Short mmCIF file of C-alpha atoms and ligand atoms in Angstrom, two decimals:
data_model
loop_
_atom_site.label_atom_id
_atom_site.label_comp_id
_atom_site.label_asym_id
_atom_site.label_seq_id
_atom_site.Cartn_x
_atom_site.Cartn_y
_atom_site.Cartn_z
CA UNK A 110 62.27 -29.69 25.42
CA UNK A 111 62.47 -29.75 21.69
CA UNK A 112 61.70 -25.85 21.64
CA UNK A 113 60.74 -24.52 17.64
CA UNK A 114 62.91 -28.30 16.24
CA UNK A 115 61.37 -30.65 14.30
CA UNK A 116 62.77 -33.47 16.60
CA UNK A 117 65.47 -33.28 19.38
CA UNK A 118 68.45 -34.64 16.99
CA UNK A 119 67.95 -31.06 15.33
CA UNK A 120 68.13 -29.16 18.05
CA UNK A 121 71.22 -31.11 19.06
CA UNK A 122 73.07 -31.07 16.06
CA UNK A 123 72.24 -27.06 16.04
CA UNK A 124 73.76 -26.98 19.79
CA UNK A 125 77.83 -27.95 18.70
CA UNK A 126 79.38 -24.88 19.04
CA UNK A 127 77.83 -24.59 22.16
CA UNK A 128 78.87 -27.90 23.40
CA UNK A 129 82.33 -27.14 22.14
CA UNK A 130 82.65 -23.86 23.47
CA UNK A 131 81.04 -25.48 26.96
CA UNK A 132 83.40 -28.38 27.26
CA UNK A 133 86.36 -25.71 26.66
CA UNK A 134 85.67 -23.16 29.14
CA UNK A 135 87.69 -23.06 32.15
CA UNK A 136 90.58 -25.41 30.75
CA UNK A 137 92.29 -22.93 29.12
CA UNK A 138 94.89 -20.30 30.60
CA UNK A 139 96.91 -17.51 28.95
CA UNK A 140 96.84 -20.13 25.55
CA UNK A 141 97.51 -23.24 27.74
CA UNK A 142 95.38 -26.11 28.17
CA UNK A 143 95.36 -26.74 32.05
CA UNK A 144 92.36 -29.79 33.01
CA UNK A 145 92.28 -28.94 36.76
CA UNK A 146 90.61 -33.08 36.49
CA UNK A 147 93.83 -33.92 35.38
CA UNK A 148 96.11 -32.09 37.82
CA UNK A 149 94.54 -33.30 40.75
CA UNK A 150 94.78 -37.19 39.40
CA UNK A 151 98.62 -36.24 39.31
CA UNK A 152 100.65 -34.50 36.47
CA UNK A 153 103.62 -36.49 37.75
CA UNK A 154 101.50 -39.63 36.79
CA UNK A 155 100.91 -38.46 33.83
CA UNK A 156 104.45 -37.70 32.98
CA UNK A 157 104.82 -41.64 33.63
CA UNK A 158 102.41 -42.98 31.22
CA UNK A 159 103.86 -45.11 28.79
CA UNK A 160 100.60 -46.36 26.62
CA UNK A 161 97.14 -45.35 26.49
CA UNK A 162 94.21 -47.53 25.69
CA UNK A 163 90.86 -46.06 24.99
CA UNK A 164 87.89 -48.09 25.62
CA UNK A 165 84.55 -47.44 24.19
CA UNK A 166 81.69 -47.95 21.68
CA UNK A 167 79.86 -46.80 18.47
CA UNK A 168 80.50 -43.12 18.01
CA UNK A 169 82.12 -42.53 21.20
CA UNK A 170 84.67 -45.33 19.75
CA UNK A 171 85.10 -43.25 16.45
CA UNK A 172 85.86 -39.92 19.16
CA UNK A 173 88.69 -42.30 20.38
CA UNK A 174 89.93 -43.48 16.97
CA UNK A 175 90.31 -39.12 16.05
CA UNK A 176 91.83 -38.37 19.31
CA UNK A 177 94.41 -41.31 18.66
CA UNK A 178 96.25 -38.93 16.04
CA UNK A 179 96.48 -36.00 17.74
CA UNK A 180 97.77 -37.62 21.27
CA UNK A 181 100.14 -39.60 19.26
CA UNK A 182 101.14 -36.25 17.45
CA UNK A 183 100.95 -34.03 20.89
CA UNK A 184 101.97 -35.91 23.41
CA UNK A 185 103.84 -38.85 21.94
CA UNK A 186 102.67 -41.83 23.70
CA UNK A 187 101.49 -44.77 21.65
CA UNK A 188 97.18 -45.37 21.47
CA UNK A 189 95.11 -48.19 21.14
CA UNK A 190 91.90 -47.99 20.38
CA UNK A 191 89.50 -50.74 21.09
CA UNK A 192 85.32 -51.92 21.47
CA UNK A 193 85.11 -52.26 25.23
CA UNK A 194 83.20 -55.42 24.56
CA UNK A 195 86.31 -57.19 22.24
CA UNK A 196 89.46 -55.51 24.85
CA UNK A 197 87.22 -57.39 27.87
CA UNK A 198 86.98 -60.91 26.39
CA UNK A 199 90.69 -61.51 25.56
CA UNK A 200 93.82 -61.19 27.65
CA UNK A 201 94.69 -57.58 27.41
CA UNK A 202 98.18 -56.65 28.11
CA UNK A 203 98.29 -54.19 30.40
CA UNK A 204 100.75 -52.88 33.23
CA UNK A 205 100.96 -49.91 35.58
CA UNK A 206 102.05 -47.36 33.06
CA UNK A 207 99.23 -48.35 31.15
CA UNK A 208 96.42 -45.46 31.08
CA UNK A 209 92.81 -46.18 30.03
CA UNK A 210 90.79 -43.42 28.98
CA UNK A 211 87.11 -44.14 28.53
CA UNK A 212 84.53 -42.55 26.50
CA UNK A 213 81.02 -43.11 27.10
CA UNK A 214 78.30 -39.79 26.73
CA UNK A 215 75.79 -41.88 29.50
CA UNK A 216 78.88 -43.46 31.36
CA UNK A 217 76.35 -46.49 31.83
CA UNK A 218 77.31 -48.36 28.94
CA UNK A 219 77.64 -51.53 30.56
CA UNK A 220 80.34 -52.96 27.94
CA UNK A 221 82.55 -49.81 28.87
CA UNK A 222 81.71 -50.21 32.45
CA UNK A 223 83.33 -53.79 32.82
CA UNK A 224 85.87 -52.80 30.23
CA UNK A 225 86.91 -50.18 32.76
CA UNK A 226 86.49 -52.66 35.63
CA UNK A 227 88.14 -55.02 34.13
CA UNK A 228 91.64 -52.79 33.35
CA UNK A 229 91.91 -51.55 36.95
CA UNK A 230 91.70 -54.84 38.16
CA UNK A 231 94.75 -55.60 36.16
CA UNK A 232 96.24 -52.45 37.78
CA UNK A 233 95.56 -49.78 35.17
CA UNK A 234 94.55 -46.70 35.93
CA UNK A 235 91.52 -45.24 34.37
CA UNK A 236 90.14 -41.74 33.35
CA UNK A 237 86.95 -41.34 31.88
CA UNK A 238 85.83 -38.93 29.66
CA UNK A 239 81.83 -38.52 30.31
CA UNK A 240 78.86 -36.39 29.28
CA UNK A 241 76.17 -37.47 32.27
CA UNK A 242 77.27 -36.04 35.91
CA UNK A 243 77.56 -38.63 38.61
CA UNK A 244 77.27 -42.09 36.22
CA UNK A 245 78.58 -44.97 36.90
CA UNK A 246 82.13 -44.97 34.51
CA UNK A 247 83.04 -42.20 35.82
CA UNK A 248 82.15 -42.71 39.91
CA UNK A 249 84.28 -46.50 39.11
CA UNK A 250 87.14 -44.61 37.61
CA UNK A 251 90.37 -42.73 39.03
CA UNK A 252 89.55 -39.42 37.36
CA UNK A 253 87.08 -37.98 35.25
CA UNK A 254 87.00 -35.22 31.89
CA UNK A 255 83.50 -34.18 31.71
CA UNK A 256 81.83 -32.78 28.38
CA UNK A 257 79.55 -30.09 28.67
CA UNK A 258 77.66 -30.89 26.07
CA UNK A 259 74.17 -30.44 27.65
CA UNK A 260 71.69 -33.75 27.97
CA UNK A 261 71.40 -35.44 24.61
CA UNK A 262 67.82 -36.87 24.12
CA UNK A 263 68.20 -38.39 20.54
CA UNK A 264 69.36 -41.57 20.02
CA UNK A 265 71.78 -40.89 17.74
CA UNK A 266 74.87 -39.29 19.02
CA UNK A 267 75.90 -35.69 17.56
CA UNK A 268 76.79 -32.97 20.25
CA UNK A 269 78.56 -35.21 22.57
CA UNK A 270 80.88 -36.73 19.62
CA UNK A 271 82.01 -33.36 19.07
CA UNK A 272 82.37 -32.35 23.11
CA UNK A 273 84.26 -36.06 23.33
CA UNK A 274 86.83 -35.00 20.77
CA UNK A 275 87.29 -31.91 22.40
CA UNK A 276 87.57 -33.20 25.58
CA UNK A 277 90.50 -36.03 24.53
CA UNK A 278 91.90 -32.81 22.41
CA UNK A 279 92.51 -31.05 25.97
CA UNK A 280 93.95 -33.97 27.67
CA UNK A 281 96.22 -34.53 24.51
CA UNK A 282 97.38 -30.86 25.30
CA UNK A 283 97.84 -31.12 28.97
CA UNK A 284 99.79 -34.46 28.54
CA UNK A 285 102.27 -32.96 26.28
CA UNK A 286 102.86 -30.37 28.31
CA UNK A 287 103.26 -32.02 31.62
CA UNK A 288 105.60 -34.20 29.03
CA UNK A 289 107.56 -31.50 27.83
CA UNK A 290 106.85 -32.96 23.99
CA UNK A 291 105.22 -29.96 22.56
CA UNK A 292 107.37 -26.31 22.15
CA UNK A 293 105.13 -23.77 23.55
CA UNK A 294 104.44 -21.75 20.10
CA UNK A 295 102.83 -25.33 19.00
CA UNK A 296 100.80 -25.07 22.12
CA UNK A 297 99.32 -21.76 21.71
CA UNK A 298 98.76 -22.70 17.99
CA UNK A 299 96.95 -25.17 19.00
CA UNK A 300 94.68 -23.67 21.72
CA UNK A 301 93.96 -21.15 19.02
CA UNK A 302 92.56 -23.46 16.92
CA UNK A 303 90.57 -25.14 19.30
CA UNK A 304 89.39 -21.76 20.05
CA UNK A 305 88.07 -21.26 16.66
CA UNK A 306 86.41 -24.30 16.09
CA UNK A 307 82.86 -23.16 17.97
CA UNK A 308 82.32 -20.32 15.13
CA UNK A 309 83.49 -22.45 12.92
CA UNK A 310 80.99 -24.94 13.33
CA UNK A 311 78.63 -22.51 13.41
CA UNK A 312 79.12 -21.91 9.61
CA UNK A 313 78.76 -25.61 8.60
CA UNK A 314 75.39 -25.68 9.94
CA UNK A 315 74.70 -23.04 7.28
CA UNK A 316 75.18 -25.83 4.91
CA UNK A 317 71.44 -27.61 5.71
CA UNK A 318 69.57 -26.67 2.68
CA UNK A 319 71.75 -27.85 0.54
CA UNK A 320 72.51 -31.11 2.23
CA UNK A 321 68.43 -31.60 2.76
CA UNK A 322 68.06 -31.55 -1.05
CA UNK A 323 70.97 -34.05 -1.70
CA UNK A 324 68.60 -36.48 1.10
CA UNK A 325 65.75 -36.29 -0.64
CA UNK A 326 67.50 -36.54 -4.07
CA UNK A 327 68.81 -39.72 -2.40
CA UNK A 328 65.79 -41.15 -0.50
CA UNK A 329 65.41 -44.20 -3.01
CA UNK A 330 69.16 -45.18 -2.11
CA UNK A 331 70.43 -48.80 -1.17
CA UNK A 332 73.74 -48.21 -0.28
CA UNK A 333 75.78 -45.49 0.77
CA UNK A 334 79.89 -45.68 0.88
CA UNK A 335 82.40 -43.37 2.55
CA UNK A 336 85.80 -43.00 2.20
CA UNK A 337 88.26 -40.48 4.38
CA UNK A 338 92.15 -40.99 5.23
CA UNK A 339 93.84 -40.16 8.31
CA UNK A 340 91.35 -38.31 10.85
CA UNK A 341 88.87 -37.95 7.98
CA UNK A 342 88.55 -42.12 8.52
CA UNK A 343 87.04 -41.88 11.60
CA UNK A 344 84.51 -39.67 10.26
CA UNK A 345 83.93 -41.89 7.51
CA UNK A 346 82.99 -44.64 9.90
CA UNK A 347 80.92 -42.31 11.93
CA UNK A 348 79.22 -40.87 8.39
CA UNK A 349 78.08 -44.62 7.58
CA UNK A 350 77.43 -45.32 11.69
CA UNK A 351 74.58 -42.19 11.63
CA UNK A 352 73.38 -43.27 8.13
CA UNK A 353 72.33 -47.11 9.28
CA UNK A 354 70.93 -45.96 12.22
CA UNK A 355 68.98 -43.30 11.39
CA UNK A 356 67.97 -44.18 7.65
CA UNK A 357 68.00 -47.59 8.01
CA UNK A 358 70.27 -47.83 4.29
CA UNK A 359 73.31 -50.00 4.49
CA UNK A 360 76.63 -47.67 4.83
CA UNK A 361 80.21 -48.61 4.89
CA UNK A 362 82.85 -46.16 5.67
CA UNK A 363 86.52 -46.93 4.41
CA UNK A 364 90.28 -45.84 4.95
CA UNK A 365 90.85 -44.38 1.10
CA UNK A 366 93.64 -45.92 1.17
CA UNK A 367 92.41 -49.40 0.97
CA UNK A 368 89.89 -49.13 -1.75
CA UNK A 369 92.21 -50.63 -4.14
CA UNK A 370 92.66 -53.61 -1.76
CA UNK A 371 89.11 -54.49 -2.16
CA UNK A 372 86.26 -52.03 -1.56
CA UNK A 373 86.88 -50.60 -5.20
CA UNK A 374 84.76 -53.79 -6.79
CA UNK A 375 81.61 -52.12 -4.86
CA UNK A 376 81.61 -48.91 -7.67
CA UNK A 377 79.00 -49.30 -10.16
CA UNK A 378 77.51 -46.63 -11.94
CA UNK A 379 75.53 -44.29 -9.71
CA UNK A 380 77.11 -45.45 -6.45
CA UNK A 381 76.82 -42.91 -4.38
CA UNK A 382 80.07 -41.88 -1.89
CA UNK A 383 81.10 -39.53 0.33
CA UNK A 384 84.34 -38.37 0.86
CA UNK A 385 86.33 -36.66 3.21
CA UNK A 386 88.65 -34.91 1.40
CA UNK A 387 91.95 -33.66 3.81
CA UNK A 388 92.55 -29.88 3.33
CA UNK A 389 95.39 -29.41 0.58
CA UNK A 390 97.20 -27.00 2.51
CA UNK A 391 97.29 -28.51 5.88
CA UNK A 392 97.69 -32.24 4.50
CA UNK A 393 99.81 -31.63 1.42
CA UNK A 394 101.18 -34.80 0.72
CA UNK A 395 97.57 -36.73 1.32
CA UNK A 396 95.41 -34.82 -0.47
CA UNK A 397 96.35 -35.54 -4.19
CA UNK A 398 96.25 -38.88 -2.63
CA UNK A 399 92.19 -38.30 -2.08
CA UNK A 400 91.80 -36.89 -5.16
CA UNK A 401 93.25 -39.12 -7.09
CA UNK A 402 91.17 -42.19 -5.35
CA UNK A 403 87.87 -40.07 -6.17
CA UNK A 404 89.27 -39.85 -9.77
CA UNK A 405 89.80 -43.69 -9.89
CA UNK A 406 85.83 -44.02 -8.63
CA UNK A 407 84.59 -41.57 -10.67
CA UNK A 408 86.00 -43.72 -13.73
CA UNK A 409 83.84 -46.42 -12.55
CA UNK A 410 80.67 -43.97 -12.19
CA UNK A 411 80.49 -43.37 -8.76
CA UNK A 412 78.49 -40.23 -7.54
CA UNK A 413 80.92 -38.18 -5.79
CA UNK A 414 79.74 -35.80 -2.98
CA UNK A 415 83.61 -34.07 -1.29
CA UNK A 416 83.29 -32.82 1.85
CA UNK A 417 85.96 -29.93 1.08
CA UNK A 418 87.78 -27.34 2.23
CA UNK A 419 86.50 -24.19 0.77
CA UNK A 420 88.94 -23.17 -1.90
CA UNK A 421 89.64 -26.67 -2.75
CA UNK A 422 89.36 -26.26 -6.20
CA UNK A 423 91.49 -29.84 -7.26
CA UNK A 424 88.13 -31.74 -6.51
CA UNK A 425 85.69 -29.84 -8.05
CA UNK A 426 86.07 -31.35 -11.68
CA UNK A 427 85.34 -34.44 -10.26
CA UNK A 428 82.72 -34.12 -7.46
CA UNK A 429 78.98 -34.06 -8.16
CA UNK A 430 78.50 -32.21 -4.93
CA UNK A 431 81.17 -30.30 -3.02
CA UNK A 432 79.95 -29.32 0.54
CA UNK A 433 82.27 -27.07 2.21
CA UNK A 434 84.02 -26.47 5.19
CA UNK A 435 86.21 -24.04 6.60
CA UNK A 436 90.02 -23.54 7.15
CA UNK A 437 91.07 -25.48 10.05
CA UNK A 438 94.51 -27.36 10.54
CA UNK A 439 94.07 -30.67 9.57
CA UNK A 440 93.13 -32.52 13.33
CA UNK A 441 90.63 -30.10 13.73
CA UNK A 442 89.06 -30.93 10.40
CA UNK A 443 86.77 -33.70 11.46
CA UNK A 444 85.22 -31.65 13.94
CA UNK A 445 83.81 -29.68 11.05
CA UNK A 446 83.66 -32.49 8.48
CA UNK A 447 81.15 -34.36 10.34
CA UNK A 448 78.77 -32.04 10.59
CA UNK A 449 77.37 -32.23 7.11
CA UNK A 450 77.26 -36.17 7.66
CA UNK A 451 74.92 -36.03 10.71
CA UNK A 452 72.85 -33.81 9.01
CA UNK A 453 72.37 -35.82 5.37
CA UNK A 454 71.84 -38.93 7.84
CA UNK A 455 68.87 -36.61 9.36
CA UNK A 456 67.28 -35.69 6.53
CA UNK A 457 67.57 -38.84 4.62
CA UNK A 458 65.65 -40.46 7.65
CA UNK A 459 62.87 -37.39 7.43
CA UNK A 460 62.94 -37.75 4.19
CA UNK A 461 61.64 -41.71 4.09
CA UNK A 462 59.23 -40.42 7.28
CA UNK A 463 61.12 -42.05 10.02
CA UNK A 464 61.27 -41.05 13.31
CA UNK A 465 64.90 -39.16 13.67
CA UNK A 466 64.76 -39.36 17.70
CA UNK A 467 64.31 -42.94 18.18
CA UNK A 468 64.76 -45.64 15.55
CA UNK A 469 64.08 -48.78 15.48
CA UNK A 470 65.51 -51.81 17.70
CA UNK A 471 67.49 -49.17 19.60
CA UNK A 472 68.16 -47.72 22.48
CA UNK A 473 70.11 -44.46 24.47
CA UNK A 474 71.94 -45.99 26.83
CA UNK A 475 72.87 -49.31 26.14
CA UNK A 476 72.79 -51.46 29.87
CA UNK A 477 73.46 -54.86 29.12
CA UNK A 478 76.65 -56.84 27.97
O1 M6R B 696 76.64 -43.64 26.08
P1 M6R B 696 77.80 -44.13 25.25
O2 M6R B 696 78.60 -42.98 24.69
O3 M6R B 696 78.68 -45.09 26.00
O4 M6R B 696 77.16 -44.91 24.04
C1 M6R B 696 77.99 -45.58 23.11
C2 M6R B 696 77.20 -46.02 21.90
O5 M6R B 696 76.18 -46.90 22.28
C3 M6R B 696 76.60 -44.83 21.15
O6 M6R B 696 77.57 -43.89 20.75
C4 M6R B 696 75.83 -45.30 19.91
O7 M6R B 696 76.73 -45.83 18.96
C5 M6R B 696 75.01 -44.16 19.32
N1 M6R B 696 73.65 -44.55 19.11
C6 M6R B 696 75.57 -43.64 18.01
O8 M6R B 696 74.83 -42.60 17.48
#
């Protein structure tokens, strides 16, 4: 039930910490991450693992693309990310030291199903990381990560992006330590923040008002870009995923890094574009990098809204609208950064008196190839 929420994607996007917090509990021990899943599907397998391929779609894809950083970081193994649907049609590589992770919130998607299928038949084995007890992914697969991100009604996925990063956050940690690749002090540090990111979130949904006036300053708008680097790319995507769906308004989301090798010709005056600016502590060396790519936009007379660190005070001269976010090392950052996104995408569709649950031409769980 929607309870006192104007429409079930509310409600969701206020449950986060929760689903953070919920997907969490009972993985950690005295500041290690321990996935009993994972220890029964064999830590000495795990140990093995030479390449990881995640499989999925949509936002669940974009939960893949930020986890790909922080196993690569962790645990050192090389990640792929693919579209279940484009890995199934070609002639995958894959061997027995190949593990394929799956992310799908129903586990019905049927693309993911037979991408899953598909790998194992090539003699891969398969963990899925799932939000819906029982489905089908994870029943076909040889281990499964559940969120606990509670049943999400609304089309639009919010609550279980957040539990999915989580999730692949945990088995980054277990993998590096069953791999010996992380000292324990980088652990713990770790855990800690993961720890922290429930209250965390909790603050950025303080940020509503002001992100509900920016929507309906924006209602009239065409065209929305987004720009982030590193794990803030991901987000970007996701940002411009949320806004099409829900707001119907054509979005692209962009590595920073490649505006000048093309996207830059979009800025005209009044553009509007997000962007997900890295923290300048954590991400020292890419955060002038940001900066200096809103700068080059801003010349062109772009409208700038930063998603920011609080304290960030390099982007401020530049930004129309800062939103703010709070300290967290930089792979953590997205978890919070996204936040704001979901929301504007919310409003904006409220704001042109669409229905937030359940737009147009789509559907929850998608069945079909
Ligand atoms: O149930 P799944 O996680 O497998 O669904 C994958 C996508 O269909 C899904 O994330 C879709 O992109 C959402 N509508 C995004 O909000």
């Amino acid at each position: 039930e929607k309870g006192g929420w104007s429409s079930f994607m509310a409600k969701e996007v206020s449950e986060q910490p929760d689903a953070v917090a919920n997907t969490l509990r009972g993985r950690i021990t005295d500041g290690r991450v321990v996935v009993p899943e994972l220890t029964e599907f064999g830590d000495d397998v795990l140990a093995g693992i030479r390449r990881i391929v995640i499989v999925a779609c949509g936002t669940a894809a974009y939960a893949g693309q930020t986890a790909k950083y922080a196993i690569e970081k962790w645990a050192q193994v090389p990640v792929d990310v693919e579209l279940s649907h484009e890995f199934r049609y070609r002639d995958p590589v894959l061997s027995a030291d190949t593990l394929v992770i799956s992310i799908s919130q129903s586990g019905e998607t049927m693309d993911t199903l037979m991408a899953v299928k598909y790998a194992m038949s090539l003699g891969a084995k398969a963990i899925s990381i799932c939000n819906t007890q029982g489905a089908t992914i994870p029943r076909e697969s040889d281990a499964v990560i559940y969120t606990h991100a509670g049943p999400e009604v609304a089309v639009a996925s919010t609550k279980a992006f957040v539990a999915q990063i989580t999730a692949l956050y945990l088995f980054a940690l277990h993998l590096a330590r069953v791999r010996g690749s992380l000292p324990e002090a980088e652990q713990a540090a770790q855990v800690a923040e993961l720890q922290a990111v429930p209250e965390k979130i909790a603050t950025v949904l303080g940020v509503e008002d002001e992100v509900r006036q920016l929507a309906r300053w924006m209602s009239d708008t065409r065209a929305v870009l987004f720009l982030g680097r590193h794990v803030g790319f991901p987000i970007a995507l996701e940002g411009a995923l949320k806004l099409k769906e829900l707001a119907y308004i054509h979005a692209e989301g962009f590595a920073a890094g490649e505006l000048k090798h093309g996207p830059i010709a979009l800025i005209e005056p009044g553009q509007p574009v997000f962007v997900v600016v890295p923290s300048p502590r954590g991400s020292a060396h890419l955060h002038p990098k940001v900066v200096s790519n809103i700068q080059e936009i801003r010349a062109r007379g772009a409208r700038i809204i930063a998603i920011a660190e609080v304290g960030d005070a390099a982007v401020l001269p530049f930004a129309d609208t800062v939103i703010h976010i709070p300290l967290a090392a930089p792979l953590f950052e997205p978890l919070l950064a996204v936040v704001p996104l979901q929301m504007f995408a919310m409003e904006l569709a409220r704001a042109k008196g669409l229905d937030v649950d359940q737009p147009r031409n789509l559907a929850k769980s998608v069945t079909v190839e």
